[in-house]
CSV table of C-alpha atoms in Angstrom, one decimal:
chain,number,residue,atom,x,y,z
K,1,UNK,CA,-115.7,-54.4,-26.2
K,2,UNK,CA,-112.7,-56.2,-26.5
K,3,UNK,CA,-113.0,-56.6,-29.7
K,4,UNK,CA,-113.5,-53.4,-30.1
K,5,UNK,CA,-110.6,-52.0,-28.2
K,6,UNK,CA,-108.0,-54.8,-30.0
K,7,UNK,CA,-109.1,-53.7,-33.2
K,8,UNK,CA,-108.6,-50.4,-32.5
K,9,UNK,CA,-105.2,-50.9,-31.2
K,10,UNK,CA,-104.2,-52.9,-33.9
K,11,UNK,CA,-105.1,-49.8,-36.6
K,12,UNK,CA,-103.1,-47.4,-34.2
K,13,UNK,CA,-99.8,-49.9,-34.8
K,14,UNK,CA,-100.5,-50.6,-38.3
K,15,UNK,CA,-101.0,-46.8,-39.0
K,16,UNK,CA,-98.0,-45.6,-36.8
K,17,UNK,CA,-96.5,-48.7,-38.4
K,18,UNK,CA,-96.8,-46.8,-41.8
K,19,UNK,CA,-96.0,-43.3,-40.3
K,20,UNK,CA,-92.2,-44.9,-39.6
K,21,UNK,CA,-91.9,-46.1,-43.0
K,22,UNK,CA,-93.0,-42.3,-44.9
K,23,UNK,CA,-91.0,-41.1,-42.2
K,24,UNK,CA,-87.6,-43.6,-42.5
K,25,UNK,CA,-88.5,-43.1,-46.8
K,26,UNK,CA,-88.6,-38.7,-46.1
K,27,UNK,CA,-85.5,-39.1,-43.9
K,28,UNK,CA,-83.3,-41.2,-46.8
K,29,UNK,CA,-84.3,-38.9,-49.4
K,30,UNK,CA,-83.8,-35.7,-47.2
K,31,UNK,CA,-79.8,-37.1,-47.0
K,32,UNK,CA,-79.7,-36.4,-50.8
K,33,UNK,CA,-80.8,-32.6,-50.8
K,34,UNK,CA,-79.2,-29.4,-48.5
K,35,UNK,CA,-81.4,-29.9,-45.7
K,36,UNK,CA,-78.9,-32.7,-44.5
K,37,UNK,CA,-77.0,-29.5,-43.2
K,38,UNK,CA,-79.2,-29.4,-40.1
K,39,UNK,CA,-78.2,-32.9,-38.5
K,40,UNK,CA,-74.3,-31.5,-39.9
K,41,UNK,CA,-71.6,-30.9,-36.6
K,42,UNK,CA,-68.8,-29.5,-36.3
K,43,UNK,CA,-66.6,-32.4,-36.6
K,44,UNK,CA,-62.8,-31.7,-35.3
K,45,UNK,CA,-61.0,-35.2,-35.4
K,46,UNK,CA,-60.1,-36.9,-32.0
K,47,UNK,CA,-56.9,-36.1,-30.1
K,48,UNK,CA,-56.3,-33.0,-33.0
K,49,UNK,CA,-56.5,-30.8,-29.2
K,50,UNK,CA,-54.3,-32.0,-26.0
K,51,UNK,CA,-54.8,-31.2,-22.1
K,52,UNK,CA,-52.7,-28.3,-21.3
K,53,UNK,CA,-52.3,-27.1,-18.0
K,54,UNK,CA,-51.3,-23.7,-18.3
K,55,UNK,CA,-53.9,-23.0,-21.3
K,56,UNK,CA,-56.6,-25.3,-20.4
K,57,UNK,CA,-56.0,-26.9,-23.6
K,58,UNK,CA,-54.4,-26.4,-27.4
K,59,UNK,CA,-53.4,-28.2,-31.0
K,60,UNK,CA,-51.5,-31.2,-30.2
K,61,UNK,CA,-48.3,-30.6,-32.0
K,62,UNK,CA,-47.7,-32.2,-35.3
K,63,UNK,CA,-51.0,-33.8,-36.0
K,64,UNK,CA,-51.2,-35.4,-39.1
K,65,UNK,CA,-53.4,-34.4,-42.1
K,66,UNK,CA,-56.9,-35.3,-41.3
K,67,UNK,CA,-60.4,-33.8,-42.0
K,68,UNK,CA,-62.5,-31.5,-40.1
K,69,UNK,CA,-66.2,-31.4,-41.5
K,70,UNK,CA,-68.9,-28.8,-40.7
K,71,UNK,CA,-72.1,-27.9,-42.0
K,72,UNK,CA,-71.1,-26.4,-45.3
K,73,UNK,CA,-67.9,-28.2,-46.1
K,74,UNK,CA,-64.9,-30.2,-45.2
K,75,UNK,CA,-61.0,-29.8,-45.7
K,76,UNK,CA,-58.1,-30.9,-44.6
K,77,UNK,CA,-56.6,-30.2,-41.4
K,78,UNK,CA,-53.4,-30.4,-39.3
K,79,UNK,CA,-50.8,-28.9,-37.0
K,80,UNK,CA,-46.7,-28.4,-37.0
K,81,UNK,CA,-44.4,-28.6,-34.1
K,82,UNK,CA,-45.6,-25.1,-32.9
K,83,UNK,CA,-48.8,-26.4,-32.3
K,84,UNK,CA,-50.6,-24.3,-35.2
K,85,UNK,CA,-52.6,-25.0,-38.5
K,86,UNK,CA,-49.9,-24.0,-40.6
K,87,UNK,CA,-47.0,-25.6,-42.7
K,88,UNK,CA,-44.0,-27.2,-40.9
K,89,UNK,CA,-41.7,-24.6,-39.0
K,90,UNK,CA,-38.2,-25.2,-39.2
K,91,UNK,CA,-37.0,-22.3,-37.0
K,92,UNK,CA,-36.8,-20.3,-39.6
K,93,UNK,CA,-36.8,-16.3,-39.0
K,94,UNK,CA,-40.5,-15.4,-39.0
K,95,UNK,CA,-41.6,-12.0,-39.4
K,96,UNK,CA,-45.7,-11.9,-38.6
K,97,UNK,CA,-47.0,-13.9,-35.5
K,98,UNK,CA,-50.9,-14.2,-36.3
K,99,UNK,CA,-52.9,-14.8,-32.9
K,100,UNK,CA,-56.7,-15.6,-32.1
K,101,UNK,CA,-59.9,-17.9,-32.0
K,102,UNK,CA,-61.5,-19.5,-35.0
K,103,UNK,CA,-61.5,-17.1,-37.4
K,104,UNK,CA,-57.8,-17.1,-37.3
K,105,UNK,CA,-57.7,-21.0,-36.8
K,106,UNK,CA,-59.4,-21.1,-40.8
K,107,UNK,CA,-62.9,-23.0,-41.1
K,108,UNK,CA,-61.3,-22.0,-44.9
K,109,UNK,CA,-59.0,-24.6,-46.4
K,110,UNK,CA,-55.2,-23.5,-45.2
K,111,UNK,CA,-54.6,-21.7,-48.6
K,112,UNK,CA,-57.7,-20.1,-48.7
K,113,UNK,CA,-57.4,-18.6,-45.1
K,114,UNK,CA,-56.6,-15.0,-44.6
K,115,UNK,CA,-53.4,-15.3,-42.3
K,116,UNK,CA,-52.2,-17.5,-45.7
K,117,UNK,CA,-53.3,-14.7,-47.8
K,118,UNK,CA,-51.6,-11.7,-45.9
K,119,UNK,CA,-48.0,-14.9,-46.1
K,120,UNK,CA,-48.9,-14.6,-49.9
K,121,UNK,CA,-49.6,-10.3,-50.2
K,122,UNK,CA,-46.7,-9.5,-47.9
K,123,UNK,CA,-44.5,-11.7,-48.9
K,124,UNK,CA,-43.0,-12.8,-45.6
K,125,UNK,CA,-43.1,-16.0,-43.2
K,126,UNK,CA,-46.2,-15.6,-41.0
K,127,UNK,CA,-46.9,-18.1,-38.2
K,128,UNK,CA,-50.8,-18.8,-38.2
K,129,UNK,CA,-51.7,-19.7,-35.0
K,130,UNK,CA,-55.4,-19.1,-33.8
K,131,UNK,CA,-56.8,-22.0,-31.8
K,132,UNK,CA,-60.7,-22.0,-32.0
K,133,UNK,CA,-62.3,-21.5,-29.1
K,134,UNK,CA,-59.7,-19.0,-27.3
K,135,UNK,CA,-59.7,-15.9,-25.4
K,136,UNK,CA,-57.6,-13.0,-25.5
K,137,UNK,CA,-55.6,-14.7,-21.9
K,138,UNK,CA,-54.9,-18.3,-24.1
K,139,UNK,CA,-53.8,-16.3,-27.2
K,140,UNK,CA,-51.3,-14.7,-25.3
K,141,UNK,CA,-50.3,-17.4,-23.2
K,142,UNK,CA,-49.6,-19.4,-26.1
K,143,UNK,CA,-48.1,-16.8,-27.7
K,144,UNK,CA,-45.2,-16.6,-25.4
K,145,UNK,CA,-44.6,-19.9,-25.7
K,146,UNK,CA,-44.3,-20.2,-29.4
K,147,UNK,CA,-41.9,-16.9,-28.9
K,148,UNK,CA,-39.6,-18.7,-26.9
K,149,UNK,CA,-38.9,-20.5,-30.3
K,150,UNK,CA,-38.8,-18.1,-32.5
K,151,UNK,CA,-35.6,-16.3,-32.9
K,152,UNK,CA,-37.1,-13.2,-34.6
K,153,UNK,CA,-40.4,-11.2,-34.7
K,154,UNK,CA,-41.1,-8.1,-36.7
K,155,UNK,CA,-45.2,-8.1,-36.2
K,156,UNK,CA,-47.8,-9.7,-33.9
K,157,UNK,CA,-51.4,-9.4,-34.5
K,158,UNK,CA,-54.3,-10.0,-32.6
K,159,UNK,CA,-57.8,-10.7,-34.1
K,160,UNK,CA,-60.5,-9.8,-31.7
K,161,UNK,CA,-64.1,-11.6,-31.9
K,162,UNK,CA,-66.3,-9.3,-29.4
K,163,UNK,CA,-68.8,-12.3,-29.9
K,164,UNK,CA,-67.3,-14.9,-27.4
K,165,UNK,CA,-63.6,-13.6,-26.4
K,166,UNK,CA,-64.8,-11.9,-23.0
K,167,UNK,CA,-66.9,-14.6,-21.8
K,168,UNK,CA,-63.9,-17.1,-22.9
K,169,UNK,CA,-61.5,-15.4,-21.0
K,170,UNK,CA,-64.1,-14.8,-18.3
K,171,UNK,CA,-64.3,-18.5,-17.6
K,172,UNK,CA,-60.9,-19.5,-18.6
K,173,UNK,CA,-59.7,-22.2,-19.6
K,174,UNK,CA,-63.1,-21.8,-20.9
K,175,UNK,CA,-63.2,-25.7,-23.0
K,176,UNK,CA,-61.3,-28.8,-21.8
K,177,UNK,CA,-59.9,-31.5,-23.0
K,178,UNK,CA,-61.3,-34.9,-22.0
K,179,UNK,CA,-60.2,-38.5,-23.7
K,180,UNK,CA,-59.2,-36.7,-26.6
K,181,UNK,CA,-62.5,-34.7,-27.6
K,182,UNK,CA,-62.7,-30.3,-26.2
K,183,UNK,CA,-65.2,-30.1,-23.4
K,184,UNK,CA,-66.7,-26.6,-23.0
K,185,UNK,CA,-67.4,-25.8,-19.0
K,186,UNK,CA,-70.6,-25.8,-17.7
K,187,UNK,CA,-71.9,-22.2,-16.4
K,188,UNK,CA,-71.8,-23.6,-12.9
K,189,UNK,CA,-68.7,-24.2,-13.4
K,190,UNK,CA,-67.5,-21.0,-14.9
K,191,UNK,CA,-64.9,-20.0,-11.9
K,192,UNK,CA,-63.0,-23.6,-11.5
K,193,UNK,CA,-59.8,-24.2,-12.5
K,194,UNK,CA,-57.8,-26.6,-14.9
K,195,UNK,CA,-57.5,-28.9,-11.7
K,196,UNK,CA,-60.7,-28.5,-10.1
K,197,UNK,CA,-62.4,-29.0,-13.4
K,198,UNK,CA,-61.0,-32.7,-13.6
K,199,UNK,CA,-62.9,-34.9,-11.7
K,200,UNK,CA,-66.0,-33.3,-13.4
K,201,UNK,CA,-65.0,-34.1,-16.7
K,202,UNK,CA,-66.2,-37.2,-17.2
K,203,UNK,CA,-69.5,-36.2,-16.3
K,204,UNK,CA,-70.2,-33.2,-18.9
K,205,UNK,CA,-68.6,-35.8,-21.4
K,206,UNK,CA,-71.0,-38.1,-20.9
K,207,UNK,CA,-74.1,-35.7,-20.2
K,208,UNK,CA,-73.1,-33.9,-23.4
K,209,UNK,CA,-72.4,-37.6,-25.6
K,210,UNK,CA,-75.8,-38.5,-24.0
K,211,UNK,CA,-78.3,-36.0,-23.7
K,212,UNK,CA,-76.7,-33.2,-25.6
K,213,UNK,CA,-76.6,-31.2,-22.3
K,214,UNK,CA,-73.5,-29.9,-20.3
K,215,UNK,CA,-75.4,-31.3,-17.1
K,216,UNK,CA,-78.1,-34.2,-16.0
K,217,UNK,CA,-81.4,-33.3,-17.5
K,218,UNK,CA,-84.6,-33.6,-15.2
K,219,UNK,CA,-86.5,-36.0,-17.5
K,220,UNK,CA,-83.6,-38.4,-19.0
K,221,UNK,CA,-85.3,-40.5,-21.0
K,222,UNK,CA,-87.0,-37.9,-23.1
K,223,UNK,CA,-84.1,-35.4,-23.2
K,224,UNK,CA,-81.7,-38.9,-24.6
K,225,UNK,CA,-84.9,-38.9,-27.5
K,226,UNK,CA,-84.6,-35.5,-28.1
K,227,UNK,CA,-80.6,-35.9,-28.5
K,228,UNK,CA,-81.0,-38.7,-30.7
K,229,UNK,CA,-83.3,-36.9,-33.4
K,230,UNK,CA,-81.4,-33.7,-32.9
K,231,UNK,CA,-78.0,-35.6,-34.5
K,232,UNK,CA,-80.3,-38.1,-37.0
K,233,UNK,CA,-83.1,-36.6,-38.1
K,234,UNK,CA,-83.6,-34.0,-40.6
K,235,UNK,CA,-87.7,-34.3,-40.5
K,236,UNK,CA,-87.4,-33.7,-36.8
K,237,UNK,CA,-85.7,-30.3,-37.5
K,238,UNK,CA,-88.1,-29.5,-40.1
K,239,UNK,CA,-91.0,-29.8,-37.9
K,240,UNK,CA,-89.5,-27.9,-34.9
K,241,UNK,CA,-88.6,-25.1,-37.2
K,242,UNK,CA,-92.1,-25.2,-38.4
K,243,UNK,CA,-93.8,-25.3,-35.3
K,244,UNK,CA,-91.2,-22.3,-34.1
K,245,UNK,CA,-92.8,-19.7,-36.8
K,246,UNK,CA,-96.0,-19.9,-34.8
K,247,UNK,CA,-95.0,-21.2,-31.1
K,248,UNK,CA,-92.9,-19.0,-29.1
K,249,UNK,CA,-89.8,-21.1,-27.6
K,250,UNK,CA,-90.6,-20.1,-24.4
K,251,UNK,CA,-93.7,-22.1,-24.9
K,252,UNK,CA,-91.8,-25.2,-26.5
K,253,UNK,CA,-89.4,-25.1,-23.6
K,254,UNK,CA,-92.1,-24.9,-20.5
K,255,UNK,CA,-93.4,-28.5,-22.5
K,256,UNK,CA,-89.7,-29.8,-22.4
K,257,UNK,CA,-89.9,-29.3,-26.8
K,258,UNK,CA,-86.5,-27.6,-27.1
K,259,UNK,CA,-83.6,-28.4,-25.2
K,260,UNK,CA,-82.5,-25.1,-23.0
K,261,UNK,CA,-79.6,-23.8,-25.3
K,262,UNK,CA,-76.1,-24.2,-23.7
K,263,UNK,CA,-74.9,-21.2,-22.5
K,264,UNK,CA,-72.8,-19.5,-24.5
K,265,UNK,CA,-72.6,-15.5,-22.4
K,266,UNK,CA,-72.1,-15.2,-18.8
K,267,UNK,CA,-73.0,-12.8,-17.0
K,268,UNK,CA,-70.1,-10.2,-16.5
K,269,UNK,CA,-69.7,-6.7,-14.6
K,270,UNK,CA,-68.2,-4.2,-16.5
K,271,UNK,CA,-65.1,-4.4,-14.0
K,272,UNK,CA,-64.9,-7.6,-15.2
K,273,UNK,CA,-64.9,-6.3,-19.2
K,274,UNK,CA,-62.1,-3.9,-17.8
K,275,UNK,CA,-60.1,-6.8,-16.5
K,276,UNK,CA,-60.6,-8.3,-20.1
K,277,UNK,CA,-59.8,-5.2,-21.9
K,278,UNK,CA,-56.4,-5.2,-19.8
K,279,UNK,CA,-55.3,-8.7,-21.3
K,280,UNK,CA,-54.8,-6.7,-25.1
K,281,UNK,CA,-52.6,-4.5,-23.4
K,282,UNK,CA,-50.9,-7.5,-20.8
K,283,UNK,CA,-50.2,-8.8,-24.8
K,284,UNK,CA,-48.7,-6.1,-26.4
K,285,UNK,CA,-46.4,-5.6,-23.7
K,286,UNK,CA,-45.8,-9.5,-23.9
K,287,UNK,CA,-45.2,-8.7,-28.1
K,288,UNK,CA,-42.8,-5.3,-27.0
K,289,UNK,CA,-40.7,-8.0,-24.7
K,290,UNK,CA,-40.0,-9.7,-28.1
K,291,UNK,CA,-39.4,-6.8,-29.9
K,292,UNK,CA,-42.2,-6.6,-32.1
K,293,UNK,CA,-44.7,-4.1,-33.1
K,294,UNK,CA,-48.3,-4.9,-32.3
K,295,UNK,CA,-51.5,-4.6,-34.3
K,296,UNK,CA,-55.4,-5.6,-34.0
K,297,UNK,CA,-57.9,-6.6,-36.4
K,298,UNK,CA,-61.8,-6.1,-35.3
K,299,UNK,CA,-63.6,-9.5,-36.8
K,300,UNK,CA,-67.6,-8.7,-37.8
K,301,UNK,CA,-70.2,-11.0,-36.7
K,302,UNK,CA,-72.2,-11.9,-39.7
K,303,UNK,CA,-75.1,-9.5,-38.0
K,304,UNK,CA,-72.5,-6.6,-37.5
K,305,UNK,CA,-72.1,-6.6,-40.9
K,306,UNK,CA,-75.7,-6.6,-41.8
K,307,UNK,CA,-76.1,-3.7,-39.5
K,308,UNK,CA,-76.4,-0.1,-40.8
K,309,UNK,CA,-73.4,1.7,-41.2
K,310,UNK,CA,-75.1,5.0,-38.3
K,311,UNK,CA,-76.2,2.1,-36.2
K,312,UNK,CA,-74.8,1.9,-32.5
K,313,UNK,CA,-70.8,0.4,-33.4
K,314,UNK,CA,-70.7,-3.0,-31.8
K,315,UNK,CA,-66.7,-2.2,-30.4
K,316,UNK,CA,-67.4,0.9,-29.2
K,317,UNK,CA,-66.0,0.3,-26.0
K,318,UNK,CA,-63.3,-1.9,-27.3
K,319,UNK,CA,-62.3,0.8,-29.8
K,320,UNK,CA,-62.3,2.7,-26.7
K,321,UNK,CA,-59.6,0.6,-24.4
K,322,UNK,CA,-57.4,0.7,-27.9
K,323,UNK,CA,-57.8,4.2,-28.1
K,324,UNK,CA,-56.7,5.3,-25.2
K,325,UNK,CA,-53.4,2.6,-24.9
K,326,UNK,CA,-52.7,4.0,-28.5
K,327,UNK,CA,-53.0,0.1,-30.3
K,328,UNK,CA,-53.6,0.4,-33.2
K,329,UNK,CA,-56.3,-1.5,-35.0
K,330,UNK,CA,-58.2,-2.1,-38.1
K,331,UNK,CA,-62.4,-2.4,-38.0
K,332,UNK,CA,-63.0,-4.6,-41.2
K,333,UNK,CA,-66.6,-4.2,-40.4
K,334,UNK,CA,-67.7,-1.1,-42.4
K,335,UNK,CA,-65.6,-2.4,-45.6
K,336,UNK,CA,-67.8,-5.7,-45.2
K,337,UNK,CA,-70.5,-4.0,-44.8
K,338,UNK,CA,-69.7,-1.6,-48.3
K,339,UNK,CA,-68.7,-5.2,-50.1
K,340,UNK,CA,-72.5,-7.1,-49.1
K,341,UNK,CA,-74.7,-5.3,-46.5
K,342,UNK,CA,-76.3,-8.7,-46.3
K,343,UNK,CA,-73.0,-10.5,-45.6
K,344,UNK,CA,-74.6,-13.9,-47.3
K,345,UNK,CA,-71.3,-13.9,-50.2
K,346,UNK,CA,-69.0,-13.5,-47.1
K,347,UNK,CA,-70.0,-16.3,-44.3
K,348,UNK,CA,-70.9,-19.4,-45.1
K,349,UNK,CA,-74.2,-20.1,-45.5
K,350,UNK,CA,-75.0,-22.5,-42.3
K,351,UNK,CA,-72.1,-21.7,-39.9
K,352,UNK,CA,-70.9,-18.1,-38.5
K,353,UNK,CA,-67.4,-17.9,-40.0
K,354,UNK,CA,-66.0,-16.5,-43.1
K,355,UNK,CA,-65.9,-18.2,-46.5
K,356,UNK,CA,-63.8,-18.7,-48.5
K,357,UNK,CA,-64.5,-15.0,-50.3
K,358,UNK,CA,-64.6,-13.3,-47.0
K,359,UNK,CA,-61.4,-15.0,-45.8
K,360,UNK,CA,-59.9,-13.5,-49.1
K,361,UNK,CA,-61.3,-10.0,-48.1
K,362,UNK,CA,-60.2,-10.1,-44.7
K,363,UNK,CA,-56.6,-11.0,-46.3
K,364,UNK,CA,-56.5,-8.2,-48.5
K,365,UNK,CA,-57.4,-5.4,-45.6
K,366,UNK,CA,-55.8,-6.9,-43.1
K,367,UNK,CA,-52.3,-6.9,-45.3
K,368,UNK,CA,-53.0,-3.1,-46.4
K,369,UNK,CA,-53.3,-1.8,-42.9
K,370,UNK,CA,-50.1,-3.8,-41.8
K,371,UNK,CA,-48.0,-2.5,-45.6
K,372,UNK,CA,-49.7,1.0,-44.1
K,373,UNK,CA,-47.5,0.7,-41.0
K,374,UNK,CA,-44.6,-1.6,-41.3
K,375,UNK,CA,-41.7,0.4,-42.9
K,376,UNK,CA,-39.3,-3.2,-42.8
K,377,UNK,CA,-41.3,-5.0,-45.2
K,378,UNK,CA,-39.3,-5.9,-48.9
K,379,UNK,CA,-41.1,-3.6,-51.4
K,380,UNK,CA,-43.4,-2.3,-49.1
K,381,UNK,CA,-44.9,0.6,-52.0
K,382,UNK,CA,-45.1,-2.0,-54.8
K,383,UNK,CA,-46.4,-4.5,-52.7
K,384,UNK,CA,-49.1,-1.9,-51.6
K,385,UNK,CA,-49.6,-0.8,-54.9
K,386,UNK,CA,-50.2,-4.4,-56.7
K,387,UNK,CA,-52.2,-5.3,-53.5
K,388,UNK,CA,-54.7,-2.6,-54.1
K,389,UNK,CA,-55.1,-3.2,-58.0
K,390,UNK,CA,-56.2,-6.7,-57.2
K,391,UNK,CA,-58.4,-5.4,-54.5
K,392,UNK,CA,-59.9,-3.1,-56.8
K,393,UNK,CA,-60.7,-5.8,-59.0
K,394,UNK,CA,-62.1,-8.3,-57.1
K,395,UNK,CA,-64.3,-5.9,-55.1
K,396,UNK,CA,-65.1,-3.2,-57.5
K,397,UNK,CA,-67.0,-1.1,-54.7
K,398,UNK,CA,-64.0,-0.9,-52.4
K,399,UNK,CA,-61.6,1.0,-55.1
K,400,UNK,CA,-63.1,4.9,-54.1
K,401,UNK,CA,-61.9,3.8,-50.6
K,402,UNK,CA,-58.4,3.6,-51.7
C-alpha cells in the first residue's frame, strides 16, 4: 500500500512537474503576442506626484522627462514649474487655463493631446494642467494657485468626467501620496482628512504592494497568490476570463476566485451631488476673480458614446446645474457618437481614455466652441474657418454639422 501511495505521488509531482513547464513555455510565448496587455499597469514613475497638504496631492514641479507606460502604449512624460504636463512656463502672458483629471492630464503623447491641439488651432499660450485623478474641488484649488502666477487670463476651462469627479471630490483628497507612489483612500476611509489619513498610509501601501487590496484580506496567503498571478501571469487571466463567460462572479467571489474590486463609487445623497455641483460654480467665480471668462467641456465615457443618441443623457442633471448658473458648456458626446457609435477608433483599445484620434477630435470641438465665444482671439473668423475645413476633412461625417 505504500508502494502504492508513493507511486502515486510521485506521478502527481512529475505530472504537475510537467503542467509548470507547458505553463512557464505558454506564459513566455504569450509575452510576444497582445494578450501581454492584461498583466500591463498603469505605470506613472516614482516621485512624478508630491504630498500636498491643501490638495491632498499634485505633479511635483519640474520633473524631468520620464516615461509613463500603460496598457496600450508608453510616452514620455514630465512637468514645468507650475506643476503641469506642459512645456516650461516662463511667465509669459497666457491666455487659456485648461483644468481637470486625466483626460486633460494626456494618456496621449503631449503633442498629440487635445489641450496641445486647441495651443495649435487657437493660436494662443494655453497652460495644460489636469492632474489625473482630481475632482472638481483639487482643479480649482490648484487653479488658484497657478493664477497667482500668471499675470493674465483671457479663458479657463473646465473638463468635467461624470465618471469619477463626484465621488473624487466626495472623498477628497481622494488619492495620497505615500514614499513617492499616489495612494487611493480606502472606502472606510472616505471622510478623513490629509492629516488623519497619515498614519494609515503605510498600511494601504503595503496591503495594496502586497495583496493588491486597499485593506488586510481575510485569507492572506491566498489573496498574496492571487496578487502575484494578477501582475505575472497572462494564462491566469486567460482562464479567469474563461471561467467568467459561464460562472457568475458572485459565484467566483463567495469561493475567494476574484478579488472584491476596489471601490471606485461611494455612496452619495443627492445633497451631496448638490454640494458637488456647487464647486463648478465656487470655480467660475474663482476664474471671474481673475478676470477670465469661463467655459466647460462634457468628456464621454467610452459607453456614453456607444449609447443611442434618444437614450436617457448621462449629464442630465449636470447640464441641469450649468443651465440654470448660465455656464456655458460644450457636450462632445453626441459628435462622438456621429464620428463612431462604437467609440473603438476613439479610446484606446485596453484603457478608458482617448486616443490619440479622439484626443485630436476633442481638440478640434473643443477650440470651435471657445473661437464661437471668445471675440479677443487673433483672427478669430479665419481661424474658425480653416479649423472647420480641416475638421471636415478629417471626419467627413461631421461637415453637415457645421
Amino acid at each position: 500500500m505504500k508502494l502504492i501511495n508513493r507511486t502515486n505521488v510521485i506521478n502527481m509531482l512529475l505530472v504537475m512537474g510537467a503542467l509548470l513547464v507547458v505553463i512557464g513555455i505558454l506564459e513566455a510565448g504569450l509575452r510576444w503576442t497582445p494578450f501581454e496587455a492584461l498583466i500591463a499597469t498603469v505605470g506613472v514613475p516614482r516621485y512624478y506626484y508630491t504630498a500636498d497638504p491643501k490638495l491632498g496631492y499634485d505633479i511635483t514641479a519640474n520633473v524631468s522627462t520620464s516615461t509613463i507606460s500603460f496598457a496600450d502604449q508608453s510616452f514620455p512624460i514630465w512637468s514645468n514649474a507650475l506643476g503641469c504636463f506642459d512645456t516650461p512656463y516662463q511667465g509669459e502672458s497666457s491666455s487659456i487655463y485648461l483644468a481637470g483629471d486625466s483626460f486633460t492630464w494626456g494618456f496621449a503623447p503631449f503633442e498629440e493631446k487635445w489641450g496641445t491641439r486647441v495651443q495649435e488651432f487657437l493660436g494662443t499660450r494655453t497652460l495644460k494642467c489636469g492632474v489625473g485623478g482630481f475632482g472638481t474641488i483639487q482643479e480649482r484649488l490648484k487653479a488658484e494657485r497657478v493664477f497667482e502666477r500668471v499675470p493674465t487670463l483671457k479663458l479657463t476651462v473646465l473638463a468635467y468626467f461624470r465618471e469619477n469627479d463626484p465621488t473624487d471630490d466626495f472623498a477628497f483628497p481622494n488619492k495620497l501620496v505615500y514614499d513617492g507612489y499616489l495612494v487611493r483612500k480606502p472606502e472606510a476611509d472616505t471622510k478623513r482628512s490629509f492629516e488623519e489619513m497619515q498614519p494609515r498610509l503605510a498600511d494601504v501601501y503595503q496591503y495594496g504592494k502586497r495583496y493588491c487590496m486597499q485593506t488586510k484580506p481575510d485569507h492572506p496567503s491566498l489573496q498574496r497568490l492571487k496578487c502575484i498571478l494578477t501582475r505575472h501571469s497572462i494564462t491566469y487571466h486567460l482562464v479567469k476570463n474563461t471561467v467568467k463567460q459561464f460562472v457568475s462572479e458572485q459565484e467566483l467571489r463567495q469561493v475567494g476566485a476574484v478579488n472584491v474590486p476596489v471601490p471606485s463609487v461611494f455612496s452619495m445623497s443627492a445633497e451631496d451631488e448638490q454640494r458637488h455641483f456647487a464647486e463648478t460654480g465656487a470655480f467660475r467665480e474663482t476664474v471671474r476673480a481673475k478676470g477670465s471668462d469661463f467655459f466647460v467641456t462634457l468628456v464621454p465615457t467610452r459607453e456614453d458614446v456607444q449609447l443611442p443618441l434618444d437614450a436617457p443623457d448621462p449629464y442630465r442633471a449636470y447640464k441641469a446645474y450649468l443651465t440654470s448658473q448660465d455656464i456655458p458648456f460644450i457636450d462632445l458626446r453626441e459628435m462622438f457618437h456621429q464620428v463612431d457609435p462604437t467609440a473603438t477608433s476613439l479610446y484606446w483599445e485596453r484603457d478608458p481614455h482617448w486616443n490619440v484620434r479622439g484626443n485630436r477630435l476633442a481638440g478640434f470641438l473643443i477650440s470651435d466652441a471657445l473661437l464661437e465665444r471668445s471675440a479677443w482671439i487673433p483672427e478669430r473668423d479665419e481661424k474658425r474657418a480653416a479649423l472647420r475645413k480641416n475638421l471636415a476633412k478629417e471626419f467627413p461625417v461631421l461637415s453637415e454639422l457645421f
